Short mmCIF file of C-alpha atoms in Angstrom, two decimals:
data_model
loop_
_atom_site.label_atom_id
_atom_site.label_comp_id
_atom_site.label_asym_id
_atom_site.label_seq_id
_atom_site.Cartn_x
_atom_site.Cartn_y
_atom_site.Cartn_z
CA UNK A 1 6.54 18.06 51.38
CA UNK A 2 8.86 20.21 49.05
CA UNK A 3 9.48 16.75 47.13
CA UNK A 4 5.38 16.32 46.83
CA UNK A 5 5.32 20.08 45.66
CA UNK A 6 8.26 19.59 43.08
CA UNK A 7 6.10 16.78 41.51
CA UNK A 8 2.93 18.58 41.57
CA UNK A 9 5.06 21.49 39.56
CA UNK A 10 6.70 19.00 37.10
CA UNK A 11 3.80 17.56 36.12
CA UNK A 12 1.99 20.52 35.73
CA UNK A 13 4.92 21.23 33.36
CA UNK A 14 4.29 18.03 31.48
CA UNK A 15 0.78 18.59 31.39
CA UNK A 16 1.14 22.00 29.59
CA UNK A 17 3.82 20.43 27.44
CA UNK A 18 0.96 17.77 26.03
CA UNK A 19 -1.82 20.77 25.28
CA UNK A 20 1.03 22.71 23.21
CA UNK A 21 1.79 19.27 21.16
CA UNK A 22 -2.22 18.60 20.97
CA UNK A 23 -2.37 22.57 19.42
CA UNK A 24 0.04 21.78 16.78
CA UNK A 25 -2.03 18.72 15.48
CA UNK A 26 -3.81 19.29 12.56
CA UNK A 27 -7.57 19.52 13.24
CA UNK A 28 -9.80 16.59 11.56
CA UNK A 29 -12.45 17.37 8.89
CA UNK A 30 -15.68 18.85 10.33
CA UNK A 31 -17.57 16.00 9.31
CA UNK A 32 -15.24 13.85 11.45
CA UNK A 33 -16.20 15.89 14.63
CA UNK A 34 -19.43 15.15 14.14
CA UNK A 35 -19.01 11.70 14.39
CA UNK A 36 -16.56 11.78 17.15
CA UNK A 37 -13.66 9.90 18.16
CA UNK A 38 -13.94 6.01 18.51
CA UNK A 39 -15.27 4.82 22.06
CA UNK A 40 -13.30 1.47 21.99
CA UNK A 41 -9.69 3.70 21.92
CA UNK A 42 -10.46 6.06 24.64
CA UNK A 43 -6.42 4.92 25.89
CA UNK A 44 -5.58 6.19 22.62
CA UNK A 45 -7.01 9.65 23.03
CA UNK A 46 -6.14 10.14 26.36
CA UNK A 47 -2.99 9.28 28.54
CA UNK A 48 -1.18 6.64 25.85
CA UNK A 49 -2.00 8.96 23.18
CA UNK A 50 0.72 11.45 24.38
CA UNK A 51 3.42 9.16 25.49
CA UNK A 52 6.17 7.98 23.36
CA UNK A 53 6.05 4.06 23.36
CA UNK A 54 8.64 1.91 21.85
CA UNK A 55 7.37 0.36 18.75
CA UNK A 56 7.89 -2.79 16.64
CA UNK A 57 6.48 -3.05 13.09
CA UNK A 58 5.47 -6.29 12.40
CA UNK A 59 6.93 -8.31 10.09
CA UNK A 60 5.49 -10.55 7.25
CA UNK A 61 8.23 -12.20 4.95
CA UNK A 62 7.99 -11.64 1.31
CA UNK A 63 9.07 -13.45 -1.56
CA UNK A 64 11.30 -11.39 -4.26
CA UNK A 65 8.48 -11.26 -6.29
CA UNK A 66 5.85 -10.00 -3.47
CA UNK A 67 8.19 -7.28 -3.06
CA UNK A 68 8.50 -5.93 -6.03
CA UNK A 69 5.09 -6.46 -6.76
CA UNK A 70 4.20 -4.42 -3.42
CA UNK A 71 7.18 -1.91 -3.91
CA UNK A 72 5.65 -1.53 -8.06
CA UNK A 73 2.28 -0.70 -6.36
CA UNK A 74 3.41 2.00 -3.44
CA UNK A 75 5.87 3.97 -6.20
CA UNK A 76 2.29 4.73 -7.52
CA UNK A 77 0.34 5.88 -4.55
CA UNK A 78 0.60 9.56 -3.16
CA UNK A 79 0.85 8.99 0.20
CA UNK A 80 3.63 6.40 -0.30
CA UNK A 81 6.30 7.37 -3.20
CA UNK A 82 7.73 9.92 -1.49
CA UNK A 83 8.85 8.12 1.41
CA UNK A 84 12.76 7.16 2.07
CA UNK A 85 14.15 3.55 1.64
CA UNK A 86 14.39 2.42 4.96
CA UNK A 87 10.61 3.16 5.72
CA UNK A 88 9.32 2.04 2.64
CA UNK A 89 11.05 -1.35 3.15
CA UNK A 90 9.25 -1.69 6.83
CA UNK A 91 6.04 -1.14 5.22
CA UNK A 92 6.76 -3.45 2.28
CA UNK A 93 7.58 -6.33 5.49
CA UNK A 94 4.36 -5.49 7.04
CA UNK A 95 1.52 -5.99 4.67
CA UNK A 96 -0.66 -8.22 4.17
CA UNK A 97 -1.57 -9.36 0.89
CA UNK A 98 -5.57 -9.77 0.60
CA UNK A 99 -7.50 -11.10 -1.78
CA UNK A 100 -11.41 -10.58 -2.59
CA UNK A 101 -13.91 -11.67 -5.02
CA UNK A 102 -16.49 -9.40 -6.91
CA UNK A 103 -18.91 -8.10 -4.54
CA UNK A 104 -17.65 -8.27 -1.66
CA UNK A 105 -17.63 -5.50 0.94
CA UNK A 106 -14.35 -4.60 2.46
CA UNK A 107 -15.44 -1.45 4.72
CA UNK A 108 -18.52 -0.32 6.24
CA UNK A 109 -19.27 3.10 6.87
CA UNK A 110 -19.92 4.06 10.20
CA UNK A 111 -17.93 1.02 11.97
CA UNK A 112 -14.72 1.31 13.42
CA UNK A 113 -11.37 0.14 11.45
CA UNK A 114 -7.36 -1.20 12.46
CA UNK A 115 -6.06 -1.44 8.47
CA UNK A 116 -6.09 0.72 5.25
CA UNK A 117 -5.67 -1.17 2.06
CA UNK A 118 -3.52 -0.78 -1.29
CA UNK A 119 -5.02 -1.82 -4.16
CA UNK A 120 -2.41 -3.99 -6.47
CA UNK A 121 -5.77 -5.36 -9.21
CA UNK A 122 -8.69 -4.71 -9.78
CA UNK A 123 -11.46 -1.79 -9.02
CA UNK A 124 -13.37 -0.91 -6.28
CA UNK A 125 -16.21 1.38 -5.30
CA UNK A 126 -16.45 4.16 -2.29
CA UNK A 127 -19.63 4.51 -0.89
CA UNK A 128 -21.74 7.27 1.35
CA UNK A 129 -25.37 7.63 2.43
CA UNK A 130 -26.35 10.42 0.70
CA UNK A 131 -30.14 12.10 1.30
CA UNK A 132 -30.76 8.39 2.48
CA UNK A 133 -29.42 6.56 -0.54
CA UNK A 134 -26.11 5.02 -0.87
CA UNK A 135 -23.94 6.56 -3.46
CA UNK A 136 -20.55 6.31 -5.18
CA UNK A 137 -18.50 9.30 -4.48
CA UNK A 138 -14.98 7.57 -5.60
CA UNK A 139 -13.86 4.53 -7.92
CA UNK A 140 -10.80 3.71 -7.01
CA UNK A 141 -8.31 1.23 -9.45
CA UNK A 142 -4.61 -0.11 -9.19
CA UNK A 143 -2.22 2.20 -7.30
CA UNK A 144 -4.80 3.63 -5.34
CA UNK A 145 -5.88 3.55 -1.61
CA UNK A 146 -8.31 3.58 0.86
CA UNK A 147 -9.32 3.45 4.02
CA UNK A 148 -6.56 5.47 5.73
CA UNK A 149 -9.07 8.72 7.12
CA UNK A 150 -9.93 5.88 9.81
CA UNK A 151 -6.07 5.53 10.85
CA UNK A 152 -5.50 9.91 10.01
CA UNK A 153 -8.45 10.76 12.36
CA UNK A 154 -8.98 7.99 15.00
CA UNK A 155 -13.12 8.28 13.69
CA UNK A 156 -14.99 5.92 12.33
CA UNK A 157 -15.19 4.52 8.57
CA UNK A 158 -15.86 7.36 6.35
CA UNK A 159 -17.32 5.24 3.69
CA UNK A 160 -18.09 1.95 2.55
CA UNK A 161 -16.00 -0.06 -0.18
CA UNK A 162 -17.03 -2.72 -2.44
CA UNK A 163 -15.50 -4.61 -5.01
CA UNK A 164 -16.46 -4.44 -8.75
CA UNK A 165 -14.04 -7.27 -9.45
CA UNK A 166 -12.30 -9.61 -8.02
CA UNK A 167 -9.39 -7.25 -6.61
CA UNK A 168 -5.95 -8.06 -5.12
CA UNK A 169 -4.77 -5.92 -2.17
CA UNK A 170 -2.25 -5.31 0.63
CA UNK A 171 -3.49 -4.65 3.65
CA UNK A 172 -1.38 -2.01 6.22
CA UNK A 173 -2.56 -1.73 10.44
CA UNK A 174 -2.89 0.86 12.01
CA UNK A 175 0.52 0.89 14.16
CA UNK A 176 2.72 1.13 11.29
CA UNK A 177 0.85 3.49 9.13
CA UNK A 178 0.66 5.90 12.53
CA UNK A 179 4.36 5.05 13.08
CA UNK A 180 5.95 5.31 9.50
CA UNK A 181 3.12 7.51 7.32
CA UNK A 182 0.50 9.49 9.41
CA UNK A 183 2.42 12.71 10.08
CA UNK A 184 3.89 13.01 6.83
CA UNK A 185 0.95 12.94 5.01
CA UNK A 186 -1.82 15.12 7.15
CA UNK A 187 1.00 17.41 7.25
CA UNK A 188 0.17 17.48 3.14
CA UNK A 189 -3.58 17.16 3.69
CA UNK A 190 -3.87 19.89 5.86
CA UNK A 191 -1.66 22.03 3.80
CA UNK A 192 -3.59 21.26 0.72
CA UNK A 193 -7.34 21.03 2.32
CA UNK A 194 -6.35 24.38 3.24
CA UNK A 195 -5.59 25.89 0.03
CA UNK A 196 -8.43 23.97 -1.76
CA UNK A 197 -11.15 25.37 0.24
CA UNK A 198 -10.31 28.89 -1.41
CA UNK A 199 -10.54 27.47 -4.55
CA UNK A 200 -14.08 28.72 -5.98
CA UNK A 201 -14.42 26.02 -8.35
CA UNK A 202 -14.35 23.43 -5.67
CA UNK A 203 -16.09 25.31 -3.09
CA UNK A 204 -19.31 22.04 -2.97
CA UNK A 205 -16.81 19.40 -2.50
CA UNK A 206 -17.56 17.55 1.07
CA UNK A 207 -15.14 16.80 3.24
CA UNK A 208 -14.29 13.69 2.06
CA UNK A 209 -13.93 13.87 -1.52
CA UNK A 210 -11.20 17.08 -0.71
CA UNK A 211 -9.51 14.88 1.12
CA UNK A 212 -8.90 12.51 -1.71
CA UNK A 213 -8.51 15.41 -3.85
CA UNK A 214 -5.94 16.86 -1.24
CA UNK A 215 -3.81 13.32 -1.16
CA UNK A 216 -3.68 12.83 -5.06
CA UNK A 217 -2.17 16.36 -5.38
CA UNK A 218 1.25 16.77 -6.82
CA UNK A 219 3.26 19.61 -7.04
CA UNK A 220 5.35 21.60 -9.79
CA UNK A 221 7.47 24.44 -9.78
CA UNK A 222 7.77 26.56 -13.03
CA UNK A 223 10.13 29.35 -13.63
CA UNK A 224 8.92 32.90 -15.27
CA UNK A 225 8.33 32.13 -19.47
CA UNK A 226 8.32 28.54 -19.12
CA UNK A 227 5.49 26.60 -20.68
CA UNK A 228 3.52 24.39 -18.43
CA UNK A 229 1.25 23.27 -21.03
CA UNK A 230 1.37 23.74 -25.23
CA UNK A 231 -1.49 24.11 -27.66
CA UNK A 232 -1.87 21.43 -30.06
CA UNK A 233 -0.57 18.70 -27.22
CA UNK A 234 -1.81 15.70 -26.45
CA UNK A 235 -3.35 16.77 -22.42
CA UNK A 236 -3.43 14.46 -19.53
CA UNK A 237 -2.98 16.74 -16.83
CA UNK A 238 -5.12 19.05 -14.36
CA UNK A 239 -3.35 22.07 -12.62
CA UNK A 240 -4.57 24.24 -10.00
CA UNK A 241 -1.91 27.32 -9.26
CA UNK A 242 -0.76 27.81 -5.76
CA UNK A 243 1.14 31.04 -6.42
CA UNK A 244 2.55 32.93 -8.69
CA UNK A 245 0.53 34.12 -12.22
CA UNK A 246 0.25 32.48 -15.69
CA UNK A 247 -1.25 33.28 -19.02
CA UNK A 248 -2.97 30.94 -21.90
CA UNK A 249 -1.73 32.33 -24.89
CA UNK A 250 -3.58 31.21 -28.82
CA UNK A 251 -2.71 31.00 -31.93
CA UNK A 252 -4.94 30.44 -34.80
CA UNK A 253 -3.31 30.22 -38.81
CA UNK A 254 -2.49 33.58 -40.35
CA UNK A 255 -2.48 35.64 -36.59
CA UNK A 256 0.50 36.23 -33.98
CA UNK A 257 0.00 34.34 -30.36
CA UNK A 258 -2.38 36.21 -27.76
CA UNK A 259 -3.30 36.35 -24.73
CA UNK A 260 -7.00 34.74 -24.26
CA UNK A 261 -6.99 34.19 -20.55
CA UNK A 262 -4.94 34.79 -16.99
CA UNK A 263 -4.45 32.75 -14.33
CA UNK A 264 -3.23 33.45 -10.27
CA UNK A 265 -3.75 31.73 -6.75
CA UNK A 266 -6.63 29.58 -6.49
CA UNK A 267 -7.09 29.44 -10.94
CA UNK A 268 -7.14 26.69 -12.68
CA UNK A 269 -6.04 25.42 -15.89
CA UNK A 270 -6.00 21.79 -18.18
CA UNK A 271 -9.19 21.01 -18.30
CA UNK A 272 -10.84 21.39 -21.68
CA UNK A 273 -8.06 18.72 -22.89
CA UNK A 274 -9.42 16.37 -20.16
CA UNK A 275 -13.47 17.07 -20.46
CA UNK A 276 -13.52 16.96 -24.18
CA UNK A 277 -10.34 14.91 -24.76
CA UNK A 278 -9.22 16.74 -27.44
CA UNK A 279 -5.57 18.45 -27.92
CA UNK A 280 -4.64 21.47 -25.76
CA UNK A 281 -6.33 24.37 -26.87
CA UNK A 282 -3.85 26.94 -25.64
CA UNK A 283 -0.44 27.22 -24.23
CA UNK A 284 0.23 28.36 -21.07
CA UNK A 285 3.39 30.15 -19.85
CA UNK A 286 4.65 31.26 -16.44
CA UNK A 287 4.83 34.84 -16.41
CA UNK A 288 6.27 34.57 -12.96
CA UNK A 289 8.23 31.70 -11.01
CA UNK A 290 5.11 29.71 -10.13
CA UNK A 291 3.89 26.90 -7.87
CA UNK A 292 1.28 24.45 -9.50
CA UNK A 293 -0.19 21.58 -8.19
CA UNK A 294 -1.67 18.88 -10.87
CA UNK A 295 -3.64 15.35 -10.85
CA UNK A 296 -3.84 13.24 -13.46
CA UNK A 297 -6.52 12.25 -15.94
CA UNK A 298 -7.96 8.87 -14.04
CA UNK A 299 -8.13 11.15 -10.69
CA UNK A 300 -9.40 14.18 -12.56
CA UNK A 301 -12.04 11.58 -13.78
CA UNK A 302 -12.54 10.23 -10.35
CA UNK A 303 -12.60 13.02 -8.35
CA UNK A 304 -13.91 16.02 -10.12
CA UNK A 305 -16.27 13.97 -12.65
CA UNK A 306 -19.03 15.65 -11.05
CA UNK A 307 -17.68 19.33 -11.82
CA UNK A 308 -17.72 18.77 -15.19
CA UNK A 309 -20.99 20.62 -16.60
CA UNK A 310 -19.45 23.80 -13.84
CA UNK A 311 -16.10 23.81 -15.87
CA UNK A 312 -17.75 23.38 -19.15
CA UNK A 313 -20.04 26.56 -18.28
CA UNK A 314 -17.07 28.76 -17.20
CA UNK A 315 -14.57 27.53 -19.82
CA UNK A 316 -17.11 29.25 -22.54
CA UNK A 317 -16.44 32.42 -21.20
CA UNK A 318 -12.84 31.91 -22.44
CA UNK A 319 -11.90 35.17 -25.34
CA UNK A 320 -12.43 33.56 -28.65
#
């Protein structure tokens, strides 16, 4: 009896252990809830889902060239390149190179999913029912990915994909992207979902789309009077400020440098260069150490196409 008691008290111990580790997961989008976890993987989300199991990575030889071809690809993907060695070598063995032809459809949304995809060539289209139509919400090109919310969340597709071209693409499961990438990157998602719900300026993205904003996000650190950006440059970046405070100082011929505009938490700065691609039209110095976070012009494009008319409307309000 006092052995059946000490049980019944260790695993109420281990119980209480596995809701303290479910608290410090980071919560799924709200649009994921909605939808609910997968029925076919209810081991998954219960019992297996908290034990630690032993696990493999399965392994697909490559050819030098494969790998540097694969390696070329991930050193160009956000959720990848910042990975060590040793676990971006065990993903290089496990893909699976795909290849599809123009028009085909790679992911349905709605239906549940085992593999996100790389894309190595070519260009492919996101899809979501929108107000009963389907829609494009993302094009994504080489270096980019998709299908990994699936693997994140444990919910079903969160969009479809089709190809615009005939595309070449390596294909990653499920057990090695949990294993090797998942907590590493919706440790960044989360972090960065977080922060870009506060930004006004992005307030009507869905769910989705900050999500691929969140994952394309990189991050700079600036030290008080350094320039982030210079007038008369040549732009191809977009920066949102995560703390600290900077200024956009102009000068036009014959009159000193001023001040036309500030910037703190939440601001952003970069994109007149990008909507009208023309030269910088200010600089813009640090006037405190300073944490930025930027995305380039193709995901500026991709992601915040849409806000362009918004930015174009607020960016007139700039001092003359």
């Amino acid at each position: 009896e006092t052995k059946a008691k000490g049980a019944e008290a260790e695993d109420k111990e281990e119980e209480e252990e596995e809701e303290e580790d479910a608290a410090d997961e980071p919560a799924p989008p709200g649009a994921y809830l909605q939808k609910g976890q997968r029925g076919s993987v209810s081991a998954e989300a219960h019992g297996d889902w908290n034990k630690v199991k032993a696990f493999t990575p399965p392994v697909h030889e490559k050819t030098e060239e494969q790998t540097a071809r694969i390696l070329k690809v991930l050193s160009q993907s956000f959720l990848f390149n910042a990975l060590e060695t040793d676990s971006m070598n065990i993903l290089v063995l496990a893909m699976v190179e795909k290849l599809a032809k123009s028009g085909e459809r790679l992911i349905t949304e709605g239906e549940d999913g085992e593999v996100m995809y790389v894309i190595e060539k070519g260009v492919v289209d996101c899809k979501k029912m929108l107000s009963g139509e389907e829609k494009v919400v993302k094009t994504c090109r080489e270096g980019d990915f998709f299908g990994e919310l699936t693997l994140l969340y444990n919910c079903p597709r969160a969009a479809s994909v089709d190809t615009q071209e005939d595309v070449t693409l390596w294909q990653l499961d499920r057990e090695t992207f949990n294993h090797i990438v998942r907590d590493a990157s919706m440790k960044k998602r989360q972090q960065y979902e977080d922060f870009l719900k506060d930004v006004v300026i992005l307030k009507n993205l869905g769910d989705y789309e900050r999500s691929q904003l969140a994952d394309s996000l990189q991050k700079q650190t600036v030290q008080k009077g350094e320039n982030v950006i210079t007038q008369g440059e040549e732009g191809s970046k977009f920066y949102l400020v995560e703390e600290g405070e900077l200024a956009a100082m102009k000068s036009t011929e014959g009159d000193p440098e001023r001040e036309v505009k500030s910037y703190k938490m939440g601001d952003y700065f970069g994109e007149l260069a990008l909507i009208k691609e023309v030269k910088r039209q200010a600089s813009v110095v640090a006037r405190t150490d300073a944490k930025l976070l930027w995305i380039d012009r193709r995901g500026f494009t991709s992601l915040l196409g849409d806000l362009k008319a918004d930015m174009e409307t607020l960016a007139a309000q700039y001092a003359p």
